């Protein structure tokens, strides 16, 4: 949390915002770039570290682009779940290895996780394409 305060205080949010403006990307490509960043960071960091580093940067941009922040939070969670099943760290893969029989190798687990990662990325793509999937229940409640 301390790191993120200093990070944002030094102007990282402005730099990221200017980079996005310089690339002249459509709003959806900005979201896709953010999700790719989450996916890569999720391979190396835990979700709390990623939240503290990226939320102060990404959420204002998401708001400025006119997207729902609840939808973006759902995208974050889906991205983290996918990243937790991918090497090199793959936290969930190591947990599965710890409960698997001794004859099952970590390589076997990596190979077995591939279809699940593909399905999760497909689900993430559906929620990106159709935000109503993630927003129908919150909209019903409020």
PDB file of N, CA, C and O in Angstrom, residues 27-71:
ATOM      1  N   UNK A  27     -10.821   2.407 -26.701  1.00  0.00           N
ATOM      2  CA  UNK A  27     -11.039   2.042 -25.298  1.00  0.00           C
ATOM      3  C   UNK A  27     -10.985   0.534 -25.045  1.00  0.00           C
ATOM      4  O   UNK A  27     -10.446   0.091 -24.027  1.00  0.00           O
ATOM      5  N   UNK A  28     -11.495  -0.272 -25.966  1.00  0.00           N
ATOM      6  CA  UNK A  28     -11.487  -1.721 -25.747  1.00  0.00           C
ATOM      7  C   UNK A  28     -10.059  -2.269 -25.800  1.00  0.00           C
ATOM      8  O   UNK A  28      -9.714  -3.182 -25.047  1.00  0.00           O
ATOM      9  N   UNK A  29      -9.222  -1.716 -26.657  1.00  0.00           N
ATOM     10  CA  UNK A  29      -7.825  -2.166 -26.702  1.00  0.00           C
ATOM     11  C   UNK A  29      -7.074  -1.771 -25.437  1.00  0.00           C
ATOM     12  O   UNK A  29      -6.156  -2.470 -25.004  1.00  0.00           O
ATOM     13  N   UNK A  30      -7.460  -0.655 -24.839  1.00  0.00           N
ATOM     14  CA  UNK A  30      -6.849  -0.266 -23.560  1.00  0.00           C
ATOM     15  C   UNK A  30      -7.203  -1.301 -22.496  1.00  0.00           C
ATOM     16  O   UNK A  30      -6.341  -1.739 -21.731  1.00  0.00           O
ATOM     17  N   UNK A  31      -8.463  -1.723 -22.459  1.00  0.00           N
ATOM     18  CA  UNK A  31      -8.889  -2.750 -21.497  1.00  0.00           C
ATOM     19  C   UNK A  31      -8.143  -4.053 -21.758  1.00  0.00           C
ATOM     20  O   UNK A  31      -7.658  -4.710 -20.816  1.00  0.00           O
ATOM     21  N   UNK A  32      -8.006  -4.438 -23.009  1.00  0.00           N
ATOM     22  CA  UNK A  32      -7.300  -5.673 -23.343  1.00  0.00           C
ATOM     23  C   UNK A  32      -5.836  -5.578 -22.913  1.00  0.00           C
ATOM     24  O   UNK A  32      -5.273  -6.544 -22.381  1.00  0.00           O
ATOM     25  N   UNK A  33      -5.220  -4.419 -23.099  1.00  0.00           N
ATOM     26  CA  UNK A  33      -3.828  -4.234 -22.652  1.00  0.00           C
ATOM     27  C   UNK A  33      -3.726  -4.341 -21.135  1.00  0.00           C
ATOM     28  O   UNK A  33      -2.778  -4.937 -20.603  1.00  0.00           O
ATOM     29  N   UNK A  34      -4.701  -3.797 -20.423  1.00  0.00           N
ATOM     30  CA  UNK A  34      -4.710  -3.907 -18.961  1.00  0.00           C
ATOM     31  C   UNK A  34      -4.849  -5.361 -18.535  1.00  0.00           C
ATOM     32  O   UNK A  34      -4.179  -5.817 -17.604  1.00  0.00           O
ATOM     33  N   UNK A  35      -5.740  -6.099 -19.207  1.00  0.00           N
ATOM     34  CA  UNK A  35      -5.936  -7.511 -18.865  1.00  0.00           C
ATOM     35  C   UNK A  35      -4.680  -8.319 -19.166  1.00  0.00           C
ATOM     36  O   UNK A  35      -4.328  -9.226 -18.400  1.00  0.00           O
ATOM     37  N   UNK A  36      -3.995  -7.997 -20.249  1.00  0.00           N
ATOM     38  CA  UNK A  36      -2.733  -8.681 -20.559  1.00  0.00           C
ATOM     39  C   UNK A  36      -1.698  -8.381 -19.480  1.00  0.00           C
ATOM     40  O   UNK A  36      -0.946  -9.271 -19.059  1.00  0.00           O
ATOM     41  N   UNK A  37      -1.683  -7.150 -19.007  1.00  0.00           N
ATOM     42  CA  UNK A  37      -0.779  -6.781 -17.914  1.00  0.00           C
ATOM     43  C   UNK A  37      -1.108  -7.586 -16.663  1.00  0.00           C
ATOM     44  O   UNK A  37      -0.215  -8.106 -15.994  1.00  0.00           O
ATOM     45  N   UNK A  38      -2.400  -7.695 -16.347  1.00  0.00           N
ATOM     46  CA  UNK A  38      -2.811  -8.498 -15.189  1.00  0.00           C
ATOM     47  C   UNK A  38      -2.395  -9.952 -15.346  1.00  0.00           C
ATOM     48  O   UNK A  38      -1.939 -10.580 -14.393  1.00  0.00           O
ATOM     49  N   UNK A  39      -2.563 -10.470 -16.538  1.00  0.00           N
ATOM     50  CA  UNK A  39      -2.225 -11.870 -16.776  1.00  0.00           C
ATOM     51  C   UNK A  39      -0.738 -12.107 -16.555  1.00  0.00           C
ATOM     52  O   UNK A  39      -0.337 -13.058 -15.885  1.00  0.00           O
ATOM     53  N   UNK A  40       0.103 -11.235 -17.094  1.00  0.00           N
ATOM     54  CA  UNK A  40       1.556 -11.389 -16.940  1.00  0.00           C
ATOM     55  C   UNK A  40       1.966 -11.167 -15.490  1.00  0.00           C
ATOM     56  O   UNK A  40       2.749 -11.956 -14.927  1.00  0.00           O
ATOM     57  N   UNK A  41       1.454 -10.131 -14.856  1.00  0.00           N
ATOM     58  CA  UNK A  41       1.798  -9.892 -13.449  1.00  0.00           C
ATOM     59  C   UNK A  41       1.335 -11.043 -12.564  1.00  0.00           C
ATOM     60  O   UNK A  41       2.007 -11.388 -11.586  1.00  0.00           O
ATOM     61  N   UNK A  42       0.195 -11.639 -12.906  1.00  0.00           N
ATOM     62  CA  UNK A  42      -0.335 -12.747 -12.124  1.00  0.00           C
ATOM     63  C   UNK A  42       0.537 -13.980 -12.158  1.00  0.00           C
ATOM     64  O   UNK A  42       0.446 -14.844 -11.288  1.00  0.00           O
ATOM     65  N   UNK A  43       1.396 -14.069 -13.158  1.00  0.00           N
ATOM     66  CA  UNK A  43       2.325 -15.195 -13.218  1.00  0.00           C
ATOM     67  C   UNK A  43       3.437 -15.063 -12.180  1.00  0.00           C
ATOM     68  O   UNK A  43       4.061 -16.057 -11.817  1.00  0.00           O
ATOM     69  N   UNK A  44       3.693 -13.828 -11.724  1.00  0.00           N
ATOM     70  CA  UNK A  44       4.840 -13.597 -10.846  1.00  0.00           C
ATOM     71  C   UNK A  44       4.490 -13.036  -9.472  1.00  0.00           C
ATOM     72  O   UNK A  44       5.274 -13.190  -8.537  1.00  0.00           O
ATOM     73  N   UNK A  45       3.351 -12.375  -9.348  1.00  0.00           N
ATOM     74  CA  UNK A  45       2.976 -11.728  -8.099  1.00  0.00           C
ATOM     75  C   UNK A  45       1.638 -12.264  -7.604  1.00  0.00           C
ATOM     76  O   UNK A  45       0.847 -12.784  -8.372  1.00  0.00           O
ATOM     77  N   UNK A  46       1.383 -12.074  -6.325  1.00  0.00           N
ATOM     78  CA  UNK A  46       0.066 -12.450  -5.819  1.00  0.00           C
ATOM     79  C   UNK A  46      -0.915 -11.310  -6.089  1.00  0.00           C
ATOM     80  O   UNK A  46      -0.534 -10.194  -6.426  1.00  0.00           O
ATOM     81  N   UNK A  47      -2.197 -11.613  -5.933  1.00  0.00           N
ATOM     82  CA  UNK A  47      -3.224 -10.652  -6.318  1.00  0.00           C
ATOM     83  C   UNK A  47      -3.210  -9.377  -5.487  1.00  0.00           C
ATOM     84  O   UNK A  47      -3.496  -8.300  -6.001  1.00  0.00           O
ATOM     85  N   UNK A  48      -2.856  -9.450  -4.211  1.00  0.00           N
ATOM     86  CA  UNK A  48      -2.821  -8.245  -3.379  1.00  0.00           C
ATOM     87  C   UNK A  48      -1.751  -7.271  -3.869  1.00  0.00           C
ATOM     88  O   UNK A  48      -1.983  -6.066  -3.936  1.00  0.00           O
ATOM     89  N   UNK A  49      -0.586  -7.776  -4.213  1.00  0.00           N
ATOM     90  CA  UNK A  49       0.474  -6.917  -4.744  1.00  0.00           C
ATOM     91  C   UNK A  49       0.040  -6.274  -6.052  1.00  0.00           C
ATOM     92  O   UNK A  49       0.283  -5.080  -6.282  1.00  0.00           O
ATOM     93  N   UNK A  50      -0.623  -7.046  -6.894  1.00  0.00           N
ATOM     94  CA  UNK A  50      -1.082  -6.507  -8.175  1.00  0.00           C
ATOM     95  C   UNK A  50      -2.127  -5.422  -7.965  1.00  0.00           C
ATOM     96  O   UNK A  50      -2.107  -4.381  -8.633  1.00  0.00           O
ATOM     97  N   UNK A  51      -3.027  -5.640  -7.025  1.00  0.00           N
ATOM     98  CA  UNK A  51      -4.053  -4.629  -6.730  1.00  0.00           C
ATOM     99  C   UNK A  51      -3.392  -3.331  -6.279  1.00  0.00           C
ATOM    100  O   UNK A  51      -3.711  -2.252  -6.779  1.00  0.00           O
ATOM    101  N   UNK A  52      -2.452  -3.418  -5.358  1.00  0.00           N
ATOM    102  CA  UNK A  52      -1.824  -2.204  -4.833  1.00  0.00           C
ATOM    103  C   UNK A  52      -1.010  -1.473  -5.890  1.00  0.00           C
ATOM    104  O   UNK A  52      -0.890  -0.258  -5.851  1.00  0.00           O
ATOM    105  N   UNK A  53      -0.465  -2.198  -6.845  1.00  0.00           N
ATOM    106  CA  UNK A  53       0.343  -1.565  -7.884  1.00  0.00           C
ATOM    107  C   UNK A  53      -0.521  -0.984  -8.992  1.00  0.00           C
ATOM    108  O   UNK A  53      -0.280   0.134  -9.456  1.00  0.00           O
ATOM    109  N   UNK A  54      -1.539  -1.721  -9.425  1.00  0.00           N
ATOM    110  CA  UNK A  54      -2.256  -1.321 -10.643  1.00  0.00           C
ATOM    111  C   UNK A  54      -3.558  -0.562 -10.429  1.00  0.00           C
ATOM    112  O   UNK A  54      -3.918   0.251 -11.284  1.00  0.00           O
ATOM    113  N   UNK A  55      -4.255  -0.794  -9.344  1.00  0.00           N
ATOM    114  CA  UNK A  55      -5.561  -0.146  -9.171  1.00  0.00           C
ATOM    115  C   UNK A  55      -5.451   1.378  -9.181  1.00  0.00           C
ATOM    116  O   UNK A  55      -6.246   2.043  -9.855  1.00  0.00           O
ATOM    117  N   UNK A  56      -4.474   1.972  -8.488  1.00  0.00           N
ATOM    118  CA  UNK A  56      -4.390   3.438  -8.560  1.00  0.00           C
ATOM    119  C   UNK A  56      -4.101   3.951  -9.975  1.00  0.00           C
ATOM    120  O   UNK A  56      -4.413   5.098 -10.292  1.00  0.00           O
ATOM    121  N   UNK A  57      -3.540   3.116 -10.814  1.00  0.00           N
ATOM    122  CA  UNK A  57      -3.255   3.519 -12.185  1.00  0.00           C
ATOM    123  C   UNK A  57      -4.418   3.228 -13.123  1.00  0.00           C
ATOM    124  O   UNK A  57      -4.782   4.049 -13.958  1.00  0.00           O
ATOM    125  N   UNK A  58      -4.994   2.039 -12.988  1.00  0.00           N
ATOM    126  CA  UNK A  58      -5.965   1.564 -13.965  1.00  0.00           C
ATOM    127  C   UNK A  58      -7.387   2.072 -13.731  1.00  0.00           C
ATOM    128  O   UNK A  58      -8.102   2.353 -14.683  1.00  0.00           O
ATOM    129  N   UNK A  59      -7.822   2.145 -12.496  1.00  0.00           N
ATOM    130  CA  UNK A  59      -9.223   2.500 -12.233  1.00  0.00           C
ATOM    131  C   UNK A  59      -9.569   3.903 -12.741  1.00  0.00           C
ATOM    132  O   UNK A  59     -10.621   4.076 -13.375  1.00  0.00           O
ATOM    133  N   UNK A  60      -8.732   4.928 -12.515  1.00  0.00           N
ATOM    134  CA  UNK A  60      -9.076   6.233 -13.106  1.00  0.00           C
ATOM    135  C   UNK A  60      -9.166   6.188 -14.635  1.00  0.00           C
ATOM    136  O   UNK A  60     -10.028   6.844 -15.228  1.00  0.00           O
ATOM    137  N   UNK A  61      -8.307   5.404 -15.257  1.00  0.00           N
ATOM    138  CA  UNK A  61      -8.351   5.283 -16.717  1.00  0.00           C
ATOM    139  C   UNK A  61      -9.635   4.591 -17.143  1.00  0.00           C
ATOM    140  O   UNK A  61     -10.297   5.014 -18.097  1.00  0.00           O
ATOM    141  N   UNK A  62     -10.013   3.536 -16.427  1.00  0.00           N
ATOM    142  CA  UNK A  62     -11.255   2.815 -16.743  1.00  0.00           C
ATOM    143  C   UNK A  62     -12.446   3.755 -16.616  1.00  0.00           C
ATOM    144  O   UNK A  62     -13.333   3.775 -17.477  1.00  0.00           O
ATOM    145  N   UNK A  63     -12.461   4.557 -15.556  1.00  0.00           N
ATOM    146  CA  UNK A  63     -13.559   5.530 -15.385  1.00  0.00           C
ATOM    147  C   UNK A  63     -13.565   6.556 -16.515  1.00  0.00           C
ATOM    148  O   UNK A  63     -14.626   6.888 -17.048  1.00  0.00           O
ATOM    149  N   UNK A  64     -12.376   7.081 -16.849  1.00  0.00           N
ATOM    150  CA  UNK A  64     -12.285   8.095 -17.908  1.00  0.00           C
ATOM    151  C   UNK A  64     -12.735   7.547 -19.265  1.00  0.00           C
ATOM    152  O   UNK A  64     -13.249   8.295 -20.089  1.00  0.00           O
ATOM    153  N   UNK A  65     -12.523   6.257 -19.471  1.00  0.00           N
ATOM    154  CA  UNK A  65     -12.953   5.643 -20.722  1.00  0.00           C
ATOM    155  C   UNK A  65     -14.451   5.347 -20.742  1.00  0.00           C
ATOM    156  O   UNK A  65     -14.999   4.957 -21.768  1.00  0.00           O
ATOM    157  N   UNK A  66     -15.110   5.510 -19.592  1.00  0.00           N
ATOM    158  CA  UNK A  66     -16.562   5.323 -19.529  1.00  0.00           C
ATOM    159  C   UNK A  66     -17.014   3.904 -19.214  1.00  0.00           C
ATOM    160  O   UNK A  66     -18.180   3.586 -19.392  1.00  0.00           O
ATOM    161  N   UNK A  67     -16.094   3.071 -18.725  1.00  0.00           N
ATOM    162  CA  UNK A  67     -16.454   1.692 -18.385  1.00  0.00           C
ATOM    163  C   UNK A  67     -16.889   1.599 -16.932  1.00  0.00           C
ATOM    164  O   UNK A  67     -16.511   2.407 -16.087  1.00  0.00           O
ATOM    165  N   UNK A  68     -17.677   0.580 -16.650  1.00  0.00           N
ATOM    166  CA  UNK A  68     -18.142   0.304 -15.294  1.00  0.00           C
ATOM    167  C   UNK A  68     -17.004  -0.306 -14.481  1.00  0.00           C
ATOM    168  O   UNK A  68     -16.388  -1.287 -14.907  1.00  0.00           O
ATOM    169  N   UNK A  69     -16.745   0.244 -13.294  1.00  0.00           N
ATOM    170  CA  UNK A  69     -15.651  -0.280 -12.467  1.00  0.00           C
ATOM    171  C   UNK A  69     -15.979  -1.637 -11.857  1.00  0.00           C
ATOM    172  O   UNK A  69     -15.070  -2.417 -11.582  1.00  0.00           O
ATOM    173  N   UNK A  70     -17.252  -1.934 -11.668  1.00  0.00           N
ATOM    174  CA  UNK A  70     -17.629  -3.272 -11.191  1.00  0.00           C
ATOM    175  C   UNK A  70     -17.279  -4.311 -12.247  1.00  0.00           C
ATOM    176  O   UNK A  70     -16.737  -5.374 -11.936  1.00  0.00           O
ATOM    177  N   UNK A  71     -17.566  -4.009 -13.477  1.00  0.00           N
ATOM    178  CA  UNK A  71     -17.209  -4.894 -14.596  1.00  0.00           C
ATOM    179  C   UNK A  71     -15.703  -5.101 -14.648  1.00  0.00           C
ATOM    180  O   UNK A  71     -15.227  -6.221 -14.812  1.00  0.00           O
TER     181      UNK A  71
END
